[in-house]
Amino acid sequence: MKIAFVGKGGSGKTTLSSLFIRHLAATAQPVVAVDADINQHLGPALGLDEAEAAALPALGEHLPLIKNYLRGSNPRIASADTMIKTTPPGEGSRLLRVRENNPVYDACARPVELDGGAVRLMVTGPFTDADLGVSCYHSKTGAVELCLNHLVDGRDEFVVVDMTAGSDSFASGMFTRFDITFLVAEPTRKGVSVYRQYKEYARDFGVVLKVVGNKVQGQDDLDFLRAEVGDDLLVTVGHSDWVRAMEKGRPPRFELLEDANRRALRLLEIAADATYELRDWERYTRQTVHFHLKNAQSWGNERTGADLAAQVDPGFVLDESVGVTV
């Protein structure tokens, strides 16, 4: 299952995504965690110290390796240099799977131990001083999108992505790469404004969107969220002493998380699992192609000097039955 956490800056989406990752790891389910936010905080939220978080390899720095590996023997891709963030897989492409070992994970993922379980953590890398004025952060998240386009995941396998804040993910097609998107919203006008914007943008793409109310302190907050987001409100989360201790760098054992918050995380898992029955790999592949053709026409053809529409394999559908080409 591919799961995104989105929300405005400061909404608590990184904290909640890290709690959900811990919840999955505690039940020994395989997880690939991805920090795709411009503010790289997922590693520390999962217990890494500053030095460990800073030492994580950035996906963007390994883009040539990623492209070369995913290209495989696909005859429609003349060279890795012609691959862009939206390049779709086709016959001969190499695919990524959650449980396997592969050169992409070897270079870009690091294991993080969580209360006896372990997850793979991948990060886009921070926006640095060298990027100021000359780079767009979406060029860094392009590596994440390319990997998601080539990822085959099954039931009880999880890819959890902490996304960029606000509606920035709509700068690419990455918002359609997920089985479910959890939008973390505070009970404020600003908190629900991101929800309205996301709902409007995603309306025509079959995006499953559920709201997680955060920092909810009483009935008035709950009533406000229900009035503003209606049936999209899945669950609410309030104050947590466990989270406060985690933010101080001293998290207790995860089993000591408050019962109400443990139940909330279980509801997120149930909601994600329910979307498995709704999977439409043909639509998923079709949307991949749709955004690839848009990007090719807008900038990709000019940037690479190639007709990127020719990369589309019209007979290929990504799904769990597709074998891995070696």
Short mmCIF file of C-alpha atoms in Angstrom, two decimals:
data_model
loop_
_atom_site.label_atom_id
_atom_site.label_comp_id
_atom_site.label_asym_id
_atom_site.label_seq_id
_atom_site.Cartn_x
_atom_site.Cartn_y
_atom_site.Cartn_z
CA MET A 1 0.00 0.00 0.00
CA LYS A 2 1.30 3.44 -0.92
CA ILE A 3 0.31 6.09 1.61
CA ALA A 4 0.91 9.84 1.64
CA PHE A 5 0.75 12.24 4.57
CA VAL A 6 0.07 15.85 3.54
CA GLY A 7 -0.94 19.06 5.30
CA LYS A 8 0.10 22.63 5.84
CA GLY A 9 3.42 23.37 7.50
CA GLY A 10 3.20 22.85 11.24
CA SER A 11 0.07 20.69 11.06
CA GLY A 12 1.89 17.70 12.52
CA LYS A 13 1.99 15.55 9.38
CA THR A 14 5.59 14.44 9.98
CA THR A 15 4.82 13.50 13.57
CA LEU A 16 1.75 11.53 12.52
CA SER A 17 3.49 9.84 9.63
CA SER A 18 6.29 8.79 11.98
CA LEU A 19 3.77 7.41 14.48
CA PHE A 20 2.06 5.46 11.72
CA ILE A 21 5.41 4.06 10.57
CA ARG A 22 6.18 3.02 14.15
CA HIS A 23 2.75 1.40 14.40
CA LEU A 24 3.35 -0.66 11.26
CA ALA A 25 6.86 -1.63 12.34
CA ALA A 26 5.56 -2.74 15.74
CA THR A 27 3.44 -5.36 13.97
CA ALA A 28 6.42 -6.53 11.87
CA GLN A 29 4.98 -5.29 8.59
CA PRO A 30 7.50 -4.35 5.88
CA VAL A 31 7.76 -0.58 5.45
CA VAL A 32 9.65 1.76 3.15
CA ALA A 33 9.49 5.27 4.65
CA VAL A 34 10.24 8.28 2.44
CA ASP A 35 10.87 11.85 3.55
CA ALA A 36 9.85 14.00 0.57
CA ASP A 37 9.34 17.24 2.50
CA ILE A 38 11.54 20.28 1.97
CA ASN A 39 12.09 20.26 5.75
CA GLN A 40 13.72 16.91 6.43
CA HIS A 41 12.33 15.92 9.83
CA LEU A 42 11.15 12.33 9.37
CA GLY A 43 14.51 10.81 10.34
CA PRO A 44 14.65 12.62 13.71
CA ALA A 45 10.97 11.80 14.28
CA LEU A 46 11.92 8.14 13.87
CA GLY A 47 14.64 8.51 16.50
CA LEU A 48 17.76 9.41 14.52
CA ASP A 49 20.08 11.97 16.04
CA GLU A 50 21.25 14.98 14.04
CA ALA A 51 24.43 13.32 12.81
CA GLU A 52 22.60 10.16 11.74
CA ALA A 53 19.92 12.16 9.93
CA ALA A 54 22.52 14.32 8.17
CA ALA A 55 24.37 11.20 7.00
CA LEU A 56 21.34 9.74 5.19
CA PRO A 57 22.02 9.48 1.44
CA ALA A 58 19.91 11.85 -0.66
CA LEU A 59 17.87 10.26 -3.44
CA GLY A 60 18.60 13.16 -5.77
CA GLU A 61 22.33 12.57 -5.48
CA HIS A 62 21.86 9.02 -6.81
CA LEU A 63 19.53 9.87 -9.68
CA PRO A 64 21.87 8.48 -12.40
CA LEU A 65 22.05 5.14 -10.59
CA ILE A 66 18.27 5.09 -10.09
CA LYS A 67 17.61 5.84 -13.74
CA ASN A 68 20.10 3.28 -15.02
CA TYR A 69 18.67 0.57 -12.78
CA LEU A 70 15.01 1.27 -13.57
CA ARG A 71 15.65 1.60 -17.28
CA GLY A 72 16.78 -2.03 -17.43
CA SER A 73 16.52 -3.31 -20.99
CA ASN A 74 13.50 -1.20 -21.95
CA PRO A 75 14.03 -0.65 -25.70
CA ARG A 76 11.87 2.49 -25.70
CA ILE A 77 14.36 4.38 -23.53
CA ALA A 78 17.47 5.17 -25.54
CA SER A 79 19.53 6.14 -22.51
CA ALA A 80 19.13 6.97 -18.84
CA ASP A 81 19.81 10.61 -19.76
CA THR A 82 16.42 10.78 -21.47
CA MET A 83 14.52 9.65 -18.36
CA ILE A 84 12.64 12.30 -16.41
CA LYS A 85 10.70 12.15 -13.16
CA THR A 86 7.53 10.97 -14.90
CA THR A 87 9.05 8.32 -17.17
CA PRO A 88 6.72 5.30 -17.04
CA PRO A 89 7.84 1.68 -16.91
CA GLY A 90 7.46 -0.61 -19.89
CA GLU A 91 8.50 -4.02 -21.11
CA GLY A 92 12.10 -4.56 -19.99
CA SER A 93 12.03 -1.97 -17.18
CA ARG A 94 13.21 -3.01 -13.77
CA LEU A 95 10.65 -2.61 -11.01
CA LEU A 96 11.02 -1.98 -7.29
CA ARG A 97 9.38 -4.15 -4.65
CA VAL A 98 9.05 -3.42 -0.95
CA ARG A 99 10.59 -6.62 0.40
CA GLU A 100 13.50 -7.07 -2.00
CA ASN A 101 17.11 -5.98 -1.95
CA ASN A 102 18.27 -4.00 -4.97
CA PRO A 103 20.92 -1.43 -5.94
CA VAL A 104 18.51 1.48 -5.39
CA TYR A 105 17.86 0.49 -1.79
CA ASP A 106 21.55 -0.30 -1.27
CA ALA A 107 22.50 3.23 -2.33
CA CYS A 108 19.57 5.27 -1.06
CA ALA A 109 17.89 3.49 1.87
CA ARG A 110 19.07 2.96 5.41
CA PRO A 111 17.53 0.65 8.04
CA VAL A 112 16.04 2.32 11.10
CA GLU A 113 15.42 0.18 14.18
CA LEU A 114 12.10 0.85 15.90
CA ASP A 115 11.26 -1.08 19.08
CA GLY A 116 12.54 -4.36 17.71
CA GLY A 117 11.21 -3.79 14.20
CA ALA A 118 12.99 -2.08 11.35
CA VAL A 119 11.99 0.05 8.38
CA ARG A 120 13.84 1.28 5.32
CA LEU A 121 14.18 5.07 5.30
CA MET A 122 14.82 7.09 2.14
CA VAL A 123 15.11 10.88 1.95
CA THR A 124 15.11 13.39 -0.88
CA GLY A 125 17.76 15.43 0.87
CA PRO A 126 17.47 18.97 2.24
CA PHE A 127 17.20 22.18 0.24
CA THR A 128 20.72 23.59 0.59
CA ASP A 129 22.28 27.03 0.25
CA ALA A 130 23.66 25.93 -3.14
CA ASP A 131 20.09 25.45 -4.38
CA LEU A 132 18.93 28.96 -3.52
CA GLY A 133 17.99 30.96 -6.59
CA VAL A 134 19.01 28.24 -9.04
CA SER A 135 17.01 25.14 -8.19
CA CYS A 136 13.44 24.03 -7.63
CA TYR A 137 12.72 21.63 -4.79
CA HIS A 138 10.50 19.59 -7.09
CA SER A 139 13.65 18.54 -8.94
CA LYS A 140 14.67 16.76 -5.74
CA THR A 141 11.33 15.00 -5.30
CA GLY A 142 11.56 13.83 -8.92
CA ALA A 143 13.59 10.82 -7.76
CA VAL A 144 10.73 9.83 -5.44
CA GLU A 145 8.18 10.10 -8.24
CA LEU A 146 10.32 8.03 -10.60
CA CYS A 147 10.66 5.31 -7.96
CA LEU A 148 6.92 5.32 -7.24
CA ASN A 149 6.20 4.98 -10.97
CA HIS A 150 8.26 1.78 -10.97
CA LEU A 151 7.10 0.39 -7.63
CA VAL A 152 4.98 -2.75 -7.30
CA ASP A 153 3.60 -3.26 -3.82
CA GLY A 154 1.10 -5.70 -2.42
CA ARG A 155 -1.23 -6.06 0.52
CA ASP A 156 0.54 -5.88 3.88
CA GLU A 157 3.46 -4.03 2.28
CA PHE A 158 3.68 -0.32 3.01
CA VAL A 159 5.33 2.69 1.44
CA VAL A 160 4.72 5.76 3.62
CA VAL A 161 5.67 9.16 2.20
CA ASP A 162 5.88 12.36 4.21
CA MET A 163 5.03 14.84 1.45
CA THR A 164 5.82 18.49 0.87
CA ALA A 165 3.66 20.93 2.80
CA GLY A 166 0.46 22.43 1.48
CA SER A 167 -0.48 21.81 -2.15
CA ASP A 168 3.11 21.69 -3.49
CA SER A 169 2.71 18.04 -4.50
CA PHE A 170 0.40 19.16 -7.31
CA ALA A 171 3.43 20.54 -9.15
CA SER A 172 3.80 17.00 -10.48
CA GLY A 173 1.69 13.88 -10.84
CA MET A 174 2.97 12.44 -7.58
CA PHE A 175 -0.33 13.13 -5.81
CA THR A 176 -1.90 10.29 -7.88
CA ARG A 177 0.72 7.70 -6.86
CA PHE A 178 -0.95 6.66 -3.61
CA ASP A 179 -3.68 4.25 -2.54
CA ILE A 180 -4.75 6.71 0.13
CA THR A 181 -3.75 10.21 1.19
CA PHE A 182 -4.06 11.29 4.81
CA LEU A 183 -4.42 15.05 5.09
CA VAL A 184 -3.48 16.27 8.55
CA ALA A 185 -5.56 19.31 9.49
CA GLU A 186 -5.72 21.42 12.61
CA PRO A 187 -9.16 22.72 13.66
CA THR A 188 -8.53 26.19 12.20
CA ARG A 189 -9.49 28.03 9.02
CA LYS A 190 -5.93 27.71 7.71
CA GLY A 191 -5.91 24.04 8.60
CA VAL A 192 -8.99 23.21 6.55
CA SER A 193 -8.10 25.55 3.66
CA VAL A 194 -5.39 23.11 2.55
CA TYR A 195 -8.01 20.35 2.65
CA ARG A 196 -10.35 22.30 0.36
CA GLN A 197 -7.55 23.03 -2.09
CA TYR A 198 -6.36 19.44 -2.11
CA LYS A 199 -9.90 18.11 -2.51
CA GLU A 200 -10.51 20.40 -5.48
CA TYR A 201 -7.27 19.55 -7.27
CA ALA A 202 -7.60 15.80 -6.70
CA ARG A 203 -11.29 15.58 -7.58
CA ASP A 204 -10.86 14.32 -11.15
CA PHE A 205 -8.12 11.78 -10.45
CA GLY A 206 -9.76 9.26 -8.15
CA VAL A 207 -7.60 10.22 -5.17
CA VAL A 208 -8.78 8.64 -1.91
CA LEU A 209 -8.48 11.45 0.64
CA LYS A 210 -9.11 11.19 4.37
CA VAL A 211 -8.62 13.89 6.98
CA VAL A 212 -6.83 13.31 10.26
CA GLY A 213 -7.71 16.05 12.72
CA ASN A 214 -4.69 16.97 14.82
CA LYS A 215 -4.33 19.05 17.98
CA VAL A 216 -8.02 18.55 18.73
CA GLN A 217 -8.69 19.68 22.30
CA GLY A 218 -12.42 19.37 22.77
CA GLN A 219 -15.90 19.01 21.34
CA ASP A 220 -15.83 22.46 19.76
CA ASP A 221 -12.72 21.54 17.74
CA LEU A 222 -14.32 18.26 16.70
CA ASP A 223 -17.57 19.97 15.67
CA PHE A 224 -15.60 22.50 13.62
CA LEU A 225 -13.76 19.81 11.66
CA ARG A 226 -16.93 17.80 11.08
CA ALA A 227 -18.67 20.88 9.75
CA GLU A 228 -15.77 21.78 7.45
CA VAL A 229 -14.72 18.41 6.02
CA GLY A 230 -17.78 16.20 6.55
CA ASP A 231 -17.41 12.49 5.90
CA ASP A 232 -13.76 12.88 4.91
CA LEU A 233 -12.88 13.22 8.59
CA LEU A 234 -11.52 9.81 9.55
CA VAL A 235 -10.16 10.31 13.06
CA THR A 236 -8.84 12.97 15.41
CA VAL A 237 -5.75 13.08 17.59
CA GLY A 238 -5.22 15.19 20.69
CA HIS A 239 -2.40 15.90 23.10
CA SER A 240 0.18 13.17 23.62
CA ASP A 241 2.74 13.00 26.41
CA TRP A 242 4.46 10.25 24.40
CA VAL A 243 4.88 12.59 21.43
CA ARG A 244 6.14 15.37 23.70
CA ALA A 245 8.80 13.01 25.04
CA MET A 246 9.69 11.95 21.48
CA GLU A 247 10.13 15.57 20.44
CA LYS A 248 12.58 15.97 23.31
CA GLY A 249 14.56 13.03 21.98
CA ARG A 250 13.48 10.68 24.75
CA PRO A 251 10.66 8.54 23.36
CA PRO A 252 9.36 5.81 25.67
CA ARG A 253 8.70 2.33 24.30
CA PHE A 254 6.08 2.60 21.58
CA GLU A 255 3.76 0.24 23.45
CA LEU A 256 3.33 3.04 26.01
CA LEU A 257 1.68 5.36 23.47
CA GLU A 258 -1.72 6.43 24.76
CA ASP A 259 -4.57 4.00 24.01
CA ALA A 260 -6.62 6.60 22.17
CA ASN A 261 -3.74 7.40 19.85
CA ARG A 262 -2.99 3.70 19.29
CA ARG A 263 -6.63 3.23 18.25
CA ALA A 264 -6.33 6.20 15.90
CA LEU A 265 -3.30 4.65 14.19
CA ARG A 266 -5.14 1.36 13.85
CA LEU A 267 -7.99 3.21 12.12
CA LEU A 268 -5.48 4.66 9.64
CA GLU A 269 -4.22 1.16 8.90
CA ILE A 270 -7.76 -0.16 8.43
CA ALA A 271 -8.59 2.72 6.07
CA ALA A 272 -5.44 2.08 4.05
CA ASP A 273 -6.11 -1.65 3.88
CA ALA A 274 -9.66 -1.03 2.63
CA THR A 275 -8.34 0.79 -0.43
CA TYR A 276 -6.54 -2.34 -1.59
CA GLU A 277 -9.83 -3.70 -2.93
CA LEU A 278 -10.27 -0.47 -4.93
CA ARG A 279 -6.94 -0.72 -6.73
CA ASP A 280 -7.10 -0.06 -10.45
CA TRP A 281 -3.69 -0.70 -11.96
CA GLU A 282 -4.90 0.27 -15.42
CA ARG A 283 -5.94 3.70 -14.16
CA TYR A 284 -2.69 3.99 -12.23
CA THR A 285 -0.68 3.27 -15.37
CA ARG A 286 -2.88 5.56 -17.45
CA GLN A 287 -2.32 8.44 -15.04
CA THR A 288 1.42 7.81 -15.11
CA VAL A 289 1.34 8.17 -18.88
CA HIS A 290 -0.93 11.22 -18.71
CA PHE A 291 1.47 13.21 -16.54
CA HIS A 292 4.48 11.98 -18.47
CA LEU A 293 3.07 13.29 -21.74
CA LYS A 294 2.21 16.64 -20.09
CA ASN A 295 5.73 17.01 -18.71
CA ALA A 296 7.29 15.88 -21.98
CA GLN A 297 5.44 18.53 -23.95
CA SER A 298 5.91 21.25 -21.34
CA TRP A 299 9.66 20.91 -20.76
CA GLY A 300 10.95 17.35 -21.03
CA ASN A 301 11.40 17.10 -24.80
CA GLU A 302 13.32 20.35 -24.91
CA ARG A 303 15.43 19.47 -21.86
CA THR A 304 16.45 16.00 -23.10
CA GLY A 305 16.42 16.61 -26.87
CA ALA A 306 14.26 13.52 -27.32
CA ASP A 307 10.62 12.73 -28.09
CA LEU A 308 9.65 11.41 -24.68
CA ALA A 309 6.21 10.32 -25.86
CA ALA A 310 8.03 7.44 -27.56
CA GLN A 311 8.91 6.08 -24.10
CA VAL A 312 5.29 5.07 -23.53
CA ASP A 313 4.67 1.35 -23.95
CA PRO A 314 0.97 1.21 -24.97
CA GLY A 315 0.58 -2.46 -24.08
CA PHE A 316 2.16 -2.30 -20.63
CA VAL A 317 0.14 -2.23 -17.41
CA LEU A 318 1.93 -2.10 -14.07
CA ASP A 319 0.49 -4.56 -11.57
CA GLU A 320 1.50 -7.18 -9.02
CA SER A 321 1.74 -9.91 -11.65
CA VAL A 322 4.48 -8.17 -13.62
CA GLY A 323 7.79 -9.98 -13.17
CA VAL A 324 11.08 -8.33 -12.34
CA THR A 325 13.41 -8.09 -15.31
CA VAL A 326 17.03 -8.76 -14.42
#
